[in-house]
PDB file of C-alpha atoms and ligand atoms in Angstrom:
ATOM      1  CA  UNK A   1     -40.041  29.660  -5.923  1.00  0.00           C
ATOM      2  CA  UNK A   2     -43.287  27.683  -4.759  1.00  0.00           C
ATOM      3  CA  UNK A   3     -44.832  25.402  -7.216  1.00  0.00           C
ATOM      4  CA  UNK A   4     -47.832  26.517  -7.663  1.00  0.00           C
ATOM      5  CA  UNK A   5     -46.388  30.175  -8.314  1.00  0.00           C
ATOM      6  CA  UNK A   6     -44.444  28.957 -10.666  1.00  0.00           C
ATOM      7  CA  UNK A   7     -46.950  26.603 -12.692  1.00  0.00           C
ATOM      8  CA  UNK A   8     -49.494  29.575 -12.644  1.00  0.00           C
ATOM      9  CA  UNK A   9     -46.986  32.209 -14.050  1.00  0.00           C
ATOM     10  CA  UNK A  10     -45.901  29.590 -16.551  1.00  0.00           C
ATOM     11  CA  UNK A  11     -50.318  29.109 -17.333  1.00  0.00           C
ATOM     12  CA  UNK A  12     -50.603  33.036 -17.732  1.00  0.00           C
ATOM     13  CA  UNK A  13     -47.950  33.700 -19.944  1.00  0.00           C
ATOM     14  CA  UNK A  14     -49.428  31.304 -22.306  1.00  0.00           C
ATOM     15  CA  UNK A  15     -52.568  33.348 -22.584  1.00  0.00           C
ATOM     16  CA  UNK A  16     -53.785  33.488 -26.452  1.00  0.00           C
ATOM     17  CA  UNK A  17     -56.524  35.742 -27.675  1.00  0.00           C
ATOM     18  CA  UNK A  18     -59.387  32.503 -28.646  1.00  0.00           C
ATOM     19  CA  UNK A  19     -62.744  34.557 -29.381  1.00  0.00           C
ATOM     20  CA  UNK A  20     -64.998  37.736 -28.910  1.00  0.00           C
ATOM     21  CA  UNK A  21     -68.187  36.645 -27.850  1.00  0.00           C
ATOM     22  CA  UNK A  22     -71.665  39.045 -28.973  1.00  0.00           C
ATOM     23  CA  UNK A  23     -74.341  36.362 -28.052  1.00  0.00           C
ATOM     24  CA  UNK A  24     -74.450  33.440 -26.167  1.00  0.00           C
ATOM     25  CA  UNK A  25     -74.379  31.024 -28.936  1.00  0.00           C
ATOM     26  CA  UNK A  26     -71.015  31.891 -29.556  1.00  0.00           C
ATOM     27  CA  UNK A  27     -69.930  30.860 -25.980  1.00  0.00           C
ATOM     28  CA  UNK A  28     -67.058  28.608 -26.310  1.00  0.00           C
ATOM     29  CA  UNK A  29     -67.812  24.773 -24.720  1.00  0.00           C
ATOM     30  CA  UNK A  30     -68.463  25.280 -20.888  1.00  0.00           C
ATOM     31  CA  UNK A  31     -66.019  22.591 -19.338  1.00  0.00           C
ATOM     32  CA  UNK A  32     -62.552  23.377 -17.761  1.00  0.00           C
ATOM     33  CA  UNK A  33     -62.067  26.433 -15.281  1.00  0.00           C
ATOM     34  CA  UNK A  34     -62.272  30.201 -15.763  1.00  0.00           C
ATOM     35  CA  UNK A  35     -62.028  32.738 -13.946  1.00  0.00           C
ATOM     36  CA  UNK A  36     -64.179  36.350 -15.208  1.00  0.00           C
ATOM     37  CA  UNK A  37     -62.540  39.858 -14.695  1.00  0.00           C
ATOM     38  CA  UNK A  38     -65.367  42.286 -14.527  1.00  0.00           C
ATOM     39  CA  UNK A  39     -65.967  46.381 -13.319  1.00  0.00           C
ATOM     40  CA  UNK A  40     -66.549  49.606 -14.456  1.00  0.00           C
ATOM     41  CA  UNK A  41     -66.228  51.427 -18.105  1.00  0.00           C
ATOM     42  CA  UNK A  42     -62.405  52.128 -18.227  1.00  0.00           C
ATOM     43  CA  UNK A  43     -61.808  50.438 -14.582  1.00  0.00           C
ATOM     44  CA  UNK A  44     -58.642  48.768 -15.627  1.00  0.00           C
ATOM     45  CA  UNK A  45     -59.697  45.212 -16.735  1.00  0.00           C
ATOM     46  CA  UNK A  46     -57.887  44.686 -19.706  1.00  0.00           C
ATOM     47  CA  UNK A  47     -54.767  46.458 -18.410  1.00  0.00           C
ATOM     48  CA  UNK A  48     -54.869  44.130 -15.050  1.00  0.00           C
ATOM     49  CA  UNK A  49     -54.997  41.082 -17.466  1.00  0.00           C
ATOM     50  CA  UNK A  50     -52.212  42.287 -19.566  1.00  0.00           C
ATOM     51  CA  UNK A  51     -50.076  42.678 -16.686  1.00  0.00           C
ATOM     52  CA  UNK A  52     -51.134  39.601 -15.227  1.00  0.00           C
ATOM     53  CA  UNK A  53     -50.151  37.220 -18.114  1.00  0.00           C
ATOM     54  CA  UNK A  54     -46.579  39.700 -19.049  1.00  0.00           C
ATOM     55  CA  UNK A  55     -47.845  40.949 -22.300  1.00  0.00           C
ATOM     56  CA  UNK A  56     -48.138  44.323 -23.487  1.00  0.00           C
ATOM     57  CA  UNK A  57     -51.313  44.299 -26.060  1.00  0.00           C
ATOM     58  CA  UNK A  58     -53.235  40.880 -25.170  1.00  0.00           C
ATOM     59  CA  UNK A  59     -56.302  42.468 -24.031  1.00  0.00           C
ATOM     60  CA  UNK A  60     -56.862  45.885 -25.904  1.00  0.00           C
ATOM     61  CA  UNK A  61     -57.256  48.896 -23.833  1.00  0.00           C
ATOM     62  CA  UNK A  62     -58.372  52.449 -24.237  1.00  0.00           C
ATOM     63  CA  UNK A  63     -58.623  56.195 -22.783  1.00  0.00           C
ATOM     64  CA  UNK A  64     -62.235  55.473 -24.321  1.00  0.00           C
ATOM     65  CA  UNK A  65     -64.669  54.076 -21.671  1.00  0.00           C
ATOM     66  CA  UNK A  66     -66.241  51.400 -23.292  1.00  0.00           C
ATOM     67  CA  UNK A  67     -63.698  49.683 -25.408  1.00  0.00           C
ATOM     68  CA  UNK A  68     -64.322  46.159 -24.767  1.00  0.00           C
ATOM     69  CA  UNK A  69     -67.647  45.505 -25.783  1.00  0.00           C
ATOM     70  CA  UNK A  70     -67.757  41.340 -25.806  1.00  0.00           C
ATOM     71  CA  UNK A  71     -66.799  38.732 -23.795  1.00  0.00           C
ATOM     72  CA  UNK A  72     -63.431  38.058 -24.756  1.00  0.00           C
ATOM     73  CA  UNK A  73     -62.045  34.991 -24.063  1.00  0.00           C
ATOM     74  CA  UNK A  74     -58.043  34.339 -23.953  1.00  0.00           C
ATOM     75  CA  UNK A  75     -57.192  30.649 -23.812  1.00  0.00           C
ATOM     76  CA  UNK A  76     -54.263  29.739 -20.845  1.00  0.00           C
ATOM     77  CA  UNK A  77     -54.569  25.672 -21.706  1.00  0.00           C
ATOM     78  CA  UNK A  78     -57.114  23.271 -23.290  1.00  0.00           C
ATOM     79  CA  UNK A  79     -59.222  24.099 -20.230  1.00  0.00           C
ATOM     80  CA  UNK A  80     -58.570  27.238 -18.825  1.00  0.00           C
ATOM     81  CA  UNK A  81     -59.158  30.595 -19.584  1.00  0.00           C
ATOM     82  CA  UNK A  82     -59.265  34.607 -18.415  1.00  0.00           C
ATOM     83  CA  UNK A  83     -62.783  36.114 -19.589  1.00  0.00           C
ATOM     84  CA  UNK A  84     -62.629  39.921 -20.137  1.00  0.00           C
ATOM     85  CA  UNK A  85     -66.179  41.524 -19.395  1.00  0.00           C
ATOM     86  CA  UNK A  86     -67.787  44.421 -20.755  1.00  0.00           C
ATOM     87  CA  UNK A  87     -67.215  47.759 -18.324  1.00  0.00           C
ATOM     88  CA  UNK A  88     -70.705  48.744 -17.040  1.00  0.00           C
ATOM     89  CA  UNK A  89     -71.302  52.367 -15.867  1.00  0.00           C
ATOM     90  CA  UNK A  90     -70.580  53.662 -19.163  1.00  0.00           C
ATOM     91  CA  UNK A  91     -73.433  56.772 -19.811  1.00  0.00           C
ATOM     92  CA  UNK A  92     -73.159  57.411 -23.455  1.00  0.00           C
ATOM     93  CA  UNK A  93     -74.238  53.956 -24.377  1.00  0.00           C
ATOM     94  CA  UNK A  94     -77.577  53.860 -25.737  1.00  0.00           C
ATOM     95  CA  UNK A  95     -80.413  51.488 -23.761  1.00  0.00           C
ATOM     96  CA  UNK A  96     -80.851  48.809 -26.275  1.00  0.00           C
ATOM     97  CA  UNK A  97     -77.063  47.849 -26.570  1.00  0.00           C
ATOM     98  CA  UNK A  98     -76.899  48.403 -22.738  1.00  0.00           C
ATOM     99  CA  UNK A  99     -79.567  45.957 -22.195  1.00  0.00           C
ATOM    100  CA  UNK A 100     -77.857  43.436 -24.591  1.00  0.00           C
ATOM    101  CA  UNK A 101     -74.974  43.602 -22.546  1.00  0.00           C
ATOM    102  CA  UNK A 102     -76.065  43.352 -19.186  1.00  0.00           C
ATOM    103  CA  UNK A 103     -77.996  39.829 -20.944  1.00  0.00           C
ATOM    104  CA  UNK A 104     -75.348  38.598 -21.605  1.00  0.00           C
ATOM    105  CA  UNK A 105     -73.195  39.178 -18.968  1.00  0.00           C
ATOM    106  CA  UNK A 106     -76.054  38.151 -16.464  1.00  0.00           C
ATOM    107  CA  UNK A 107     -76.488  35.226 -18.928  1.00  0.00           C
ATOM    108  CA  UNK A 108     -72.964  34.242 -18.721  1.00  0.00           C
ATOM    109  CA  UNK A 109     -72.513  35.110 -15.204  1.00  0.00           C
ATOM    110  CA  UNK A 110     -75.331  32.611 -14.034  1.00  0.00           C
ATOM    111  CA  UNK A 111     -74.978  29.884 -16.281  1.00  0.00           C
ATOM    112  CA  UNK A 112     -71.571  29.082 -16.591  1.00  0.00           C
ATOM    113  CA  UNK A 113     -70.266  26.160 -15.068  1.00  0.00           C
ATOM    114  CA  UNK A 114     -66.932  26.937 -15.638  1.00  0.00           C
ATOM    115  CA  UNK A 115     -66.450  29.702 -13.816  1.00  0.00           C
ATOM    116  CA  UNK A 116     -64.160  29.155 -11.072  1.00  0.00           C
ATOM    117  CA  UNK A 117     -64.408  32.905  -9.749  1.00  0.00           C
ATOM    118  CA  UNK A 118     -65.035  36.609 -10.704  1.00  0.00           C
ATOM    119  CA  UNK A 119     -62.383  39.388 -10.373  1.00  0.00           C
ATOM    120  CA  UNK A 120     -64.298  42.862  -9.403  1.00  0.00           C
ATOM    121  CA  UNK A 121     -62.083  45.549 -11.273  1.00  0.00           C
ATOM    122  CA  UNK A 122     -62.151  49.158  -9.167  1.00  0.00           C
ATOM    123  CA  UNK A 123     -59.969  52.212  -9.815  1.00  0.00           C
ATOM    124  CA  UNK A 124     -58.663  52.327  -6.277  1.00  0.00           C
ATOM    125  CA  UNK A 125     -59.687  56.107  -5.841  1.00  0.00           C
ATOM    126  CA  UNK A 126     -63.629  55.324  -6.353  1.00  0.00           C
ATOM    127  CA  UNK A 127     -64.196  51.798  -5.298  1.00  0.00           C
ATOM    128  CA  UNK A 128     -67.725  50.306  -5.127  1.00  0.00           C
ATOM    129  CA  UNK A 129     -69.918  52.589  -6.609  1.00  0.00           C
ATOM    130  CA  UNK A 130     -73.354  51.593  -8.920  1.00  0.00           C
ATOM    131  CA  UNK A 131     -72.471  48.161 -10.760  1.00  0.00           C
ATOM    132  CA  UNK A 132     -69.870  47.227  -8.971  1.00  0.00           C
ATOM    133  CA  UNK A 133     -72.113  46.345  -5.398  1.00  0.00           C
ATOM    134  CA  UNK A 134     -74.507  45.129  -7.237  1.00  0.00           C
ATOM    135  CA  UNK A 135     -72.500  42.592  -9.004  1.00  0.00           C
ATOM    136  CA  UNK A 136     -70.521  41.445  -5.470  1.00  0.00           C
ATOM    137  CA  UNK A 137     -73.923  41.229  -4.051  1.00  0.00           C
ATOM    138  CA  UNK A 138     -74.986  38.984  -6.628  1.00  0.00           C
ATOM    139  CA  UNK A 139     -71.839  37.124  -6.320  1.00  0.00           C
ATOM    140  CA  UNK A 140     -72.104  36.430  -2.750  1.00  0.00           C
ATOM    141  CA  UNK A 141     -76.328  34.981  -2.812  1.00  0.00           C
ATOM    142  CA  UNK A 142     -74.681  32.644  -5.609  1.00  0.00           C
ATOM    143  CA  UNK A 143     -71.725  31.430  -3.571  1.00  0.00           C
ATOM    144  CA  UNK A 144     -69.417  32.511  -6.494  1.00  0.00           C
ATOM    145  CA  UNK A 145     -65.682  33.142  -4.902  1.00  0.00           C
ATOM    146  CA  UNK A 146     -65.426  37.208  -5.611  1.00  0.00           C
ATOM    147  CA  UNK A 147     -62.055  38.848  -5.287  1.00  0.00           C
ATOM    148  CA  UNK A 148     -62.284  42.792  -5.487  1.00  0.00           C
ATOM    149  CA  UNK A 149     -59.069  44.526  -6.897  1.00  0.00           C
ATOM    150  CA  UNK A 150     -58.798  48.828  -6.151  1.00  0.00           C
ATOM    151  CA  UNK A 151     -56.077  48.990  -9.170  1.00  0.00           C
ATOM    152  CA  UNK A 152     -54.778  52.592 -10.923  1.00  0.00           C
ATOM    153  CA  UNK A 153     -53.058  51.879  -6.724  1.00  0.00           C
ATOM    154  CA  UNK A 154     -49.872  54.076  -8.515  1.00  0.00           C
ATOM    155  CA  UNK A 155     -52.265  57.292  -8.704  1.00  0.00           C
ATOM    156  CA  UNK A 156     -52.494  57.653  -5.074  1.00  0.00           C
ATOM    157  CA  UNK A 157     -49.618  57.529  -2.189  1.00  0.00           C
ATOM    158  CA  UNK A 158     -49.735  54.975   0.524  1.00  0.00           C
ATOM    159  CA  UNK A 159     -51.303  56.288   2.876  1.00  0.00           C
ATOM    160  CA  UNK A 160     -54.267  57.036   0.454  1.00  0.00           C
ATOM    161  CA  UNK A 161     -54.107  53.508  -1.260  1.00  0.00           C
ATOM    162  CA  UNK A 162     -54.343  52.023   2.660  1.00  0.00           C
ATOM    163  CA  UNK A 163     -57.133  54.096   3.438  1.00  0.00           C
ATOM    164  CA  UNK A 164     -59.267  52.901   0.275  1.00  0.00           C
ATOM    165  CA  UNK A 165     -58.616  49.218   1.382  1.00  0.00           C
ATOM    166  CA  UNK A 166     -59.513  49.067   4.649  1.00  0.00           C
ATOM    167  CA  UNK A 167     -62.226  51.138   3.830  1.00  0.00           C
ATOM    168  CA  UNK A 168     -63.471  48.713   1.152  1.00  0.00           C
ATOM    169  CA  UNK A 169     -62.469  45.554   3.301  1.00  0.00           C
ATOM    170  CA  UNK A 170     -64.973  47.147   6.306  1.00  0.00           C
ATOM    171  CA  UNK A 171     -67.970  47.119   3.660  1.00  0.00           C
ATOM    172  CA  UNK A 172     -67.535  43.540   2.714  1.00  0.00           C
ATOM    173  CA  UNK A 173     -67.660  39.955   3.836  1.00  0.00           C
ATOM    174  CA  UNK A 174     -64.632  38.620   5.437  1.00  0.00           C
ATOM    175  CA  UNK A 175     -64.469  35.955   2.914  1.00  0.00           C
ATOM    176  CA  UNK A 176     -64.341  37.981   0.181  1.00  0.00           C
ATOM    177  CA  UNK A 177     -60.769  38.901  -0.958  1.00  0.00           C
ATOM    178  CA  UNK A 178     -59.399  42.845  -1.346  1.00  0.00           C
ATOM    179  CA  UNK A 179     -56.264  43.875  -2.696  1.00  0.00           C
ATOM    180  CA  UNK A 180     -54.574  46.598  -4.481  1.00  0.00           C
ATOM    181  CA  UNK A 181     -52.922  46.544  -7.931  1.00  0.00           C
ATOM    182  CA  UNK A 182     -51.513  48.790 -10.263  1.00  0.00           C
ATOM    183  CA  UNK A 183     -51.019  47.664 -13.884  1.00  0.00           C
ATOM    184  CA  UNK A 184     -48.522  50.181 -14.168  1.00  0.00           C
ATOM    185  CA  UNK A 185     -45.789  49.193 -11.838  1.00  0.00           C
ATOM    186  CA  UNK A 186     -46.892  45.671 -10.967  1.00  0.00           C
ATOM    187  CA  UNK A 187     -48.129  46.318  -7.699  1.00  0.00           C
ATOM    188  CA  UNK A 188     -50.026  43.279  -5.886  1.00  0.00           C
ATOM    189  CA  UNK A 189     -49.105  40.769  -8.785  1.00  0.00           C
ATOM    190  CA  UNK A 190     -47.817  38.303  -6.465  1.00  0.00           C
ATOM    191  CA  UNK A 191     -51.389  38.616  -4.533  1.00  0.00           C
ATOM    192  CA  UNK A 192     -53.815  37.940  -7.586  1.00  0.00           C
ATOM    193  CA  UNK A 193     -51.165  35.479  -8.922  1.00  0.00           C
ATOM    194  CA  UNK A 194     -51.961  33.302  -5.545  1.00  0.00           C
ATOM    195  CA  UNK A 195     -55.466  34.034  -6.403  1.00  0.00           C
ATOM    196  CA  UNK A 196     -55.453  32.786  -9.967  1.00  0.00           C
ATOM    197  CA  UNK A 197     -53.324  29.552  -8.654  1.00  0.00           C
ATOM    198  CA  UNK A 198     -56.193  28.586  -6.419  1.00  0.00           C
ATOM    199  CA  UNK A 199     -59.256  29.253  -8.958  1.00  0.00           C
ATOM    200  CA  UNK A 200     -57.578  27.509 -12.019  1.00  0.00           C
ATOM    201  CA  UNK A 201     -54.964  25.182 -10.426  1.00  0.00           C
ATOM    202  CA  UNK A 202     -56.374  24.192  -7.217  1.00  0.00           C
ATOM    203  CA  UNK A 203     -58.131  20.905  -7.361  1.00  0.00           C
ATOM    204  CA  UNK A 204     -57.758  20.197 -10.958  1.00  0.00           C
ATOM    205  CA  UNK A 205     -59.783  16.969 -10.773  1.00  0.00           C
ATOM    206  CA  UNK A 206     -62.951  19.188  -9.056  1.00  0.00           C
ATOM    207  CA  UNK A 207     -65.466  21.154 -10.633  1.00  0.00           C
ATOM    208  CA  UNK A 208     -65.200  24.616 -10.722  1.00  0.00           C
ATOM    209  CA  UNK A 209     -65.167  26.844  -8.052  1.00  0.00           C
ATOM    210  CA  UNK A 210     -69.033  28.036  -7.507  1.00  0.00           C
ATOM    211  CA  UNK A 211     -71.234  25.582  -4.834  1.00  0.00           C
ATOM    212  CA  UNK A 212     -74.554  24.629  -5.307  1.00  0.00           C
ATOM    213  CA  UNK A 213     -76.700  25.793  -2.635  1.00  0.00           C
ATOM    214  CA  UNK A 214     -76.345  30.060  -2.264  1.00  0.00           C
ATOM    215  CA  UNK A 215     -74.864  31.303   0.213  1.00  0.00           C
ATOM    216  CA  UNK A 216     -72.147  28.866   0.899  1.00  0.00           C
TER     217      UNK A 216
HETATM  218  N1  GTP B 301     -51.977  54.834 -13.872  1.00  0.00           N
HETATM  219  C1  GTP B 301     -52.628  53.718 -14.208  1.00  0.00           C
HETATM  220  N2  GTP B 301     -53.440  53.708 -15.295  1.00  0.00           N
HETATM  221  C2  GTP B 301     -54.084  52.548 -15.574  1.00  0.00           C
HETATM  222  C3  GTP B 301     -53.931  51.366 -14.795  1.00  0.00           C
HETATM  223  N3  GTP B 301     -54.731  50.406 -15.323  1.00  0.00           N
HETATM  224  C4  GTP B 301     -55.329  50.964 -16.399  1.00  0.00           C
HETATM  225  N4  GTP B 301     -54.940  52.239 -16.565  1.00  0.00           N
HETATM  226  C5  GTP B 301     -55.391  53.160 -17.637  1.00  0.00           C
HETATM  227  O1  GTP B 301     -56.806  53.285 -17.552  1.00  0.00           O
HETATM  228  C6  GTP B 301     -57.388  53.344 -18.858  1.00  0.00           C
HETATM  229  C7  GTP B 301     -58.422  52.232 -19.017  1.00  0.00           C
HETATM  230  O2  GTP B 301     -57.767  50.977 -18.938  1.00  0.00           O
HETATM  231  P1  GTP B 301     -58.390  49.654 -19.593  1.00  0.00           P
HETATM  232  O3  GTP B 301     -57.524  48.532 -19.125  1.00  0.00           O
HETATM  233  O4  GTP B 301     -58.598  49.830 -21.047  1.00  0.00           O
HETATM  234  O5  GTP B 301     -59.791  49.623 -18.833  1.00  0.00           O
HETATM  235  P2  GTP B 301     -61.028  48.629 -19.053  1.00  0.00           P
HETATM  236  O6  GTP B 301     -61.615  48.417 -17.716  1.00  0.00           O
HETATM  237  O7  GTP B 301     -60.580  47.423 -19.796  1.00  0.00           O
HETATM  238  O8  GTP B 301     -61.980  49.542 -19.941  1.00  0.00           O
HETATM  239  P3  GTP B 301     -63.243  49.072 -20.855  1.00  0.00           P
HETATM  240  O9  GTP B 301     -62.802  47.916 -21.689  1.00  0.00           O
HETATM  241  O10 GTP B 301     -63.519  50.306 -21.645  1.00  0.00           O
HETATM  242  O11 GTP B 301     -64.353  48.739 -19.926  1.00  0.00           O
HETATM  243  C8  GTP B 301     -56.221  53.253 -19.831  1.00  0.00           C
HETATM  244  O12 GTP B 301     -55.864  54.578 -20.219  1.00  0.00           O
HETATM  245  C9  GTP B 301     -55.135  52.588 -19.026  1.00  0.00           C
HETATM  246  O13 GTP B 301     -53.828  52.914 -19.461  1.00  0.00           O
HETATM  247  C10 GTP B 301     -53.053  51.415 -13.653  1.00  0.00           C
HETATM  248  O14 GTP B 301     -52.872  50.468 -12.895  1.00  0.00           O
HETATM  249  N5  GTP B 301     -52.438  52.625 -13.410  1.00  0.00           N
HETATM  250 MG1   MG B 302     -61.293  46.618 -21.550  1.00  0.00          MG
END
């Protein structure tokens, strides 16, 4: 097995629940590397972590839309971590606690210096809808490496799931990363594993991932 696929299997399956976060005071210290997993209400995010660091109940997940409702922040090492983000898109929130969260997440998303990259969560069978191009957008102007995952790929047949990526791959930038995933069956693990090696493991004595000037 390659190194690096080995050290960042070895990194994941240390993951440790460390904190919810409500506000931004709470944030944990920003130094080391992390990487954020964001998308829709009921996308897949905390199922795609689970099954990224081989453990059944890490991240909690739900039927419910709307489940994970902070930050939460699972510690890999003294200096890296996996950052679960509220699911936007969810309707039957109410505007003030909708506003609160997209504050924070914009908060987070623009002032961390930690973060090495951001993980766009899609249910492969309705990929880039309201929230999710307006995050890669963002993304992109801020030079923040994006990678876009269409997971729930076991719901569809291959054809189908090939279909949805090219698709998806035609709307984007070249640059940006698309692959599909299924929690379920493990689908694509290898692919975000290789991902997650060069975020958090890449470089180690660099900065994180994001540039200064946009665009780059
Ligand atoms: N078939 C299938 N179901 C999945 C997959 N990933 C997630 N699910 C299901 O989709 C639902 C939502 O999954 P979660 O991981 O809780 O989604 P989330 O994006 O974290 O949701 P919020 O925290 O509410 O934003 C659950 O019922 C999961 O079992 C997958 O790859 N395949
Ligand atoms: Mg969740």
């Amino acid at each position: 097995m390659c190194q690096s696929v080995s050290a960042i299997r070895h990194l994941l399956r240390q993951a440790e629940y460390l904190i919810s976060v409500h506000n931004r005071s709470q944030l944990p210290p920003d130094r080391g590397r992390e990487v954020a997993i964001a998308g829709r209400s009921n996308a897949g995010k905390s199922s795609l972590i689970n099954r990224l660091c081989h453990r059944k109940s890490l991240a909690r997940t739900s039927r419910t839309p709307g489940r994970t409702r902070q930050l939460v922040f699972f510690r890999l090492d003294e200096d890296r971590h996996l950052v679960d983000l509220p699911g936007y898109g969810f309707a039957r929130v109410g505007g003030d606690l909708k506003r609160h969260w997209k504050g924070l997440i914009q908060g987070y998303l623009e002032k961390r210096q930690a973060l090495a990259g951001l993980v766009i969560v899609m249910d492969v069978r309705h990929p880039l809808k309201e929230g999710d191009v307006e995050l890669a957008n963002w993304a992109g102007s801020r030079g923040l490496p994006l990678h876009l995952v269409l997971t729930k790929a076991d719901k569809l047949g291959r054809g189908k799931q090939n279909e949805a990526l090219l698709w998806v791959r035609k709307q984007v930038d070249p640059e940006v990363g698309v692959q599909l995933f299924s929690a379920t069956n493990g689908q694509g693990l290898a692919e975000l594993e290789a991902v997650m090696s060069n975020w958090l493991l890449e470089r180690p004595d660099q900065p994180a991932g994001r540039s200064d000037s946009p665009g780059q």
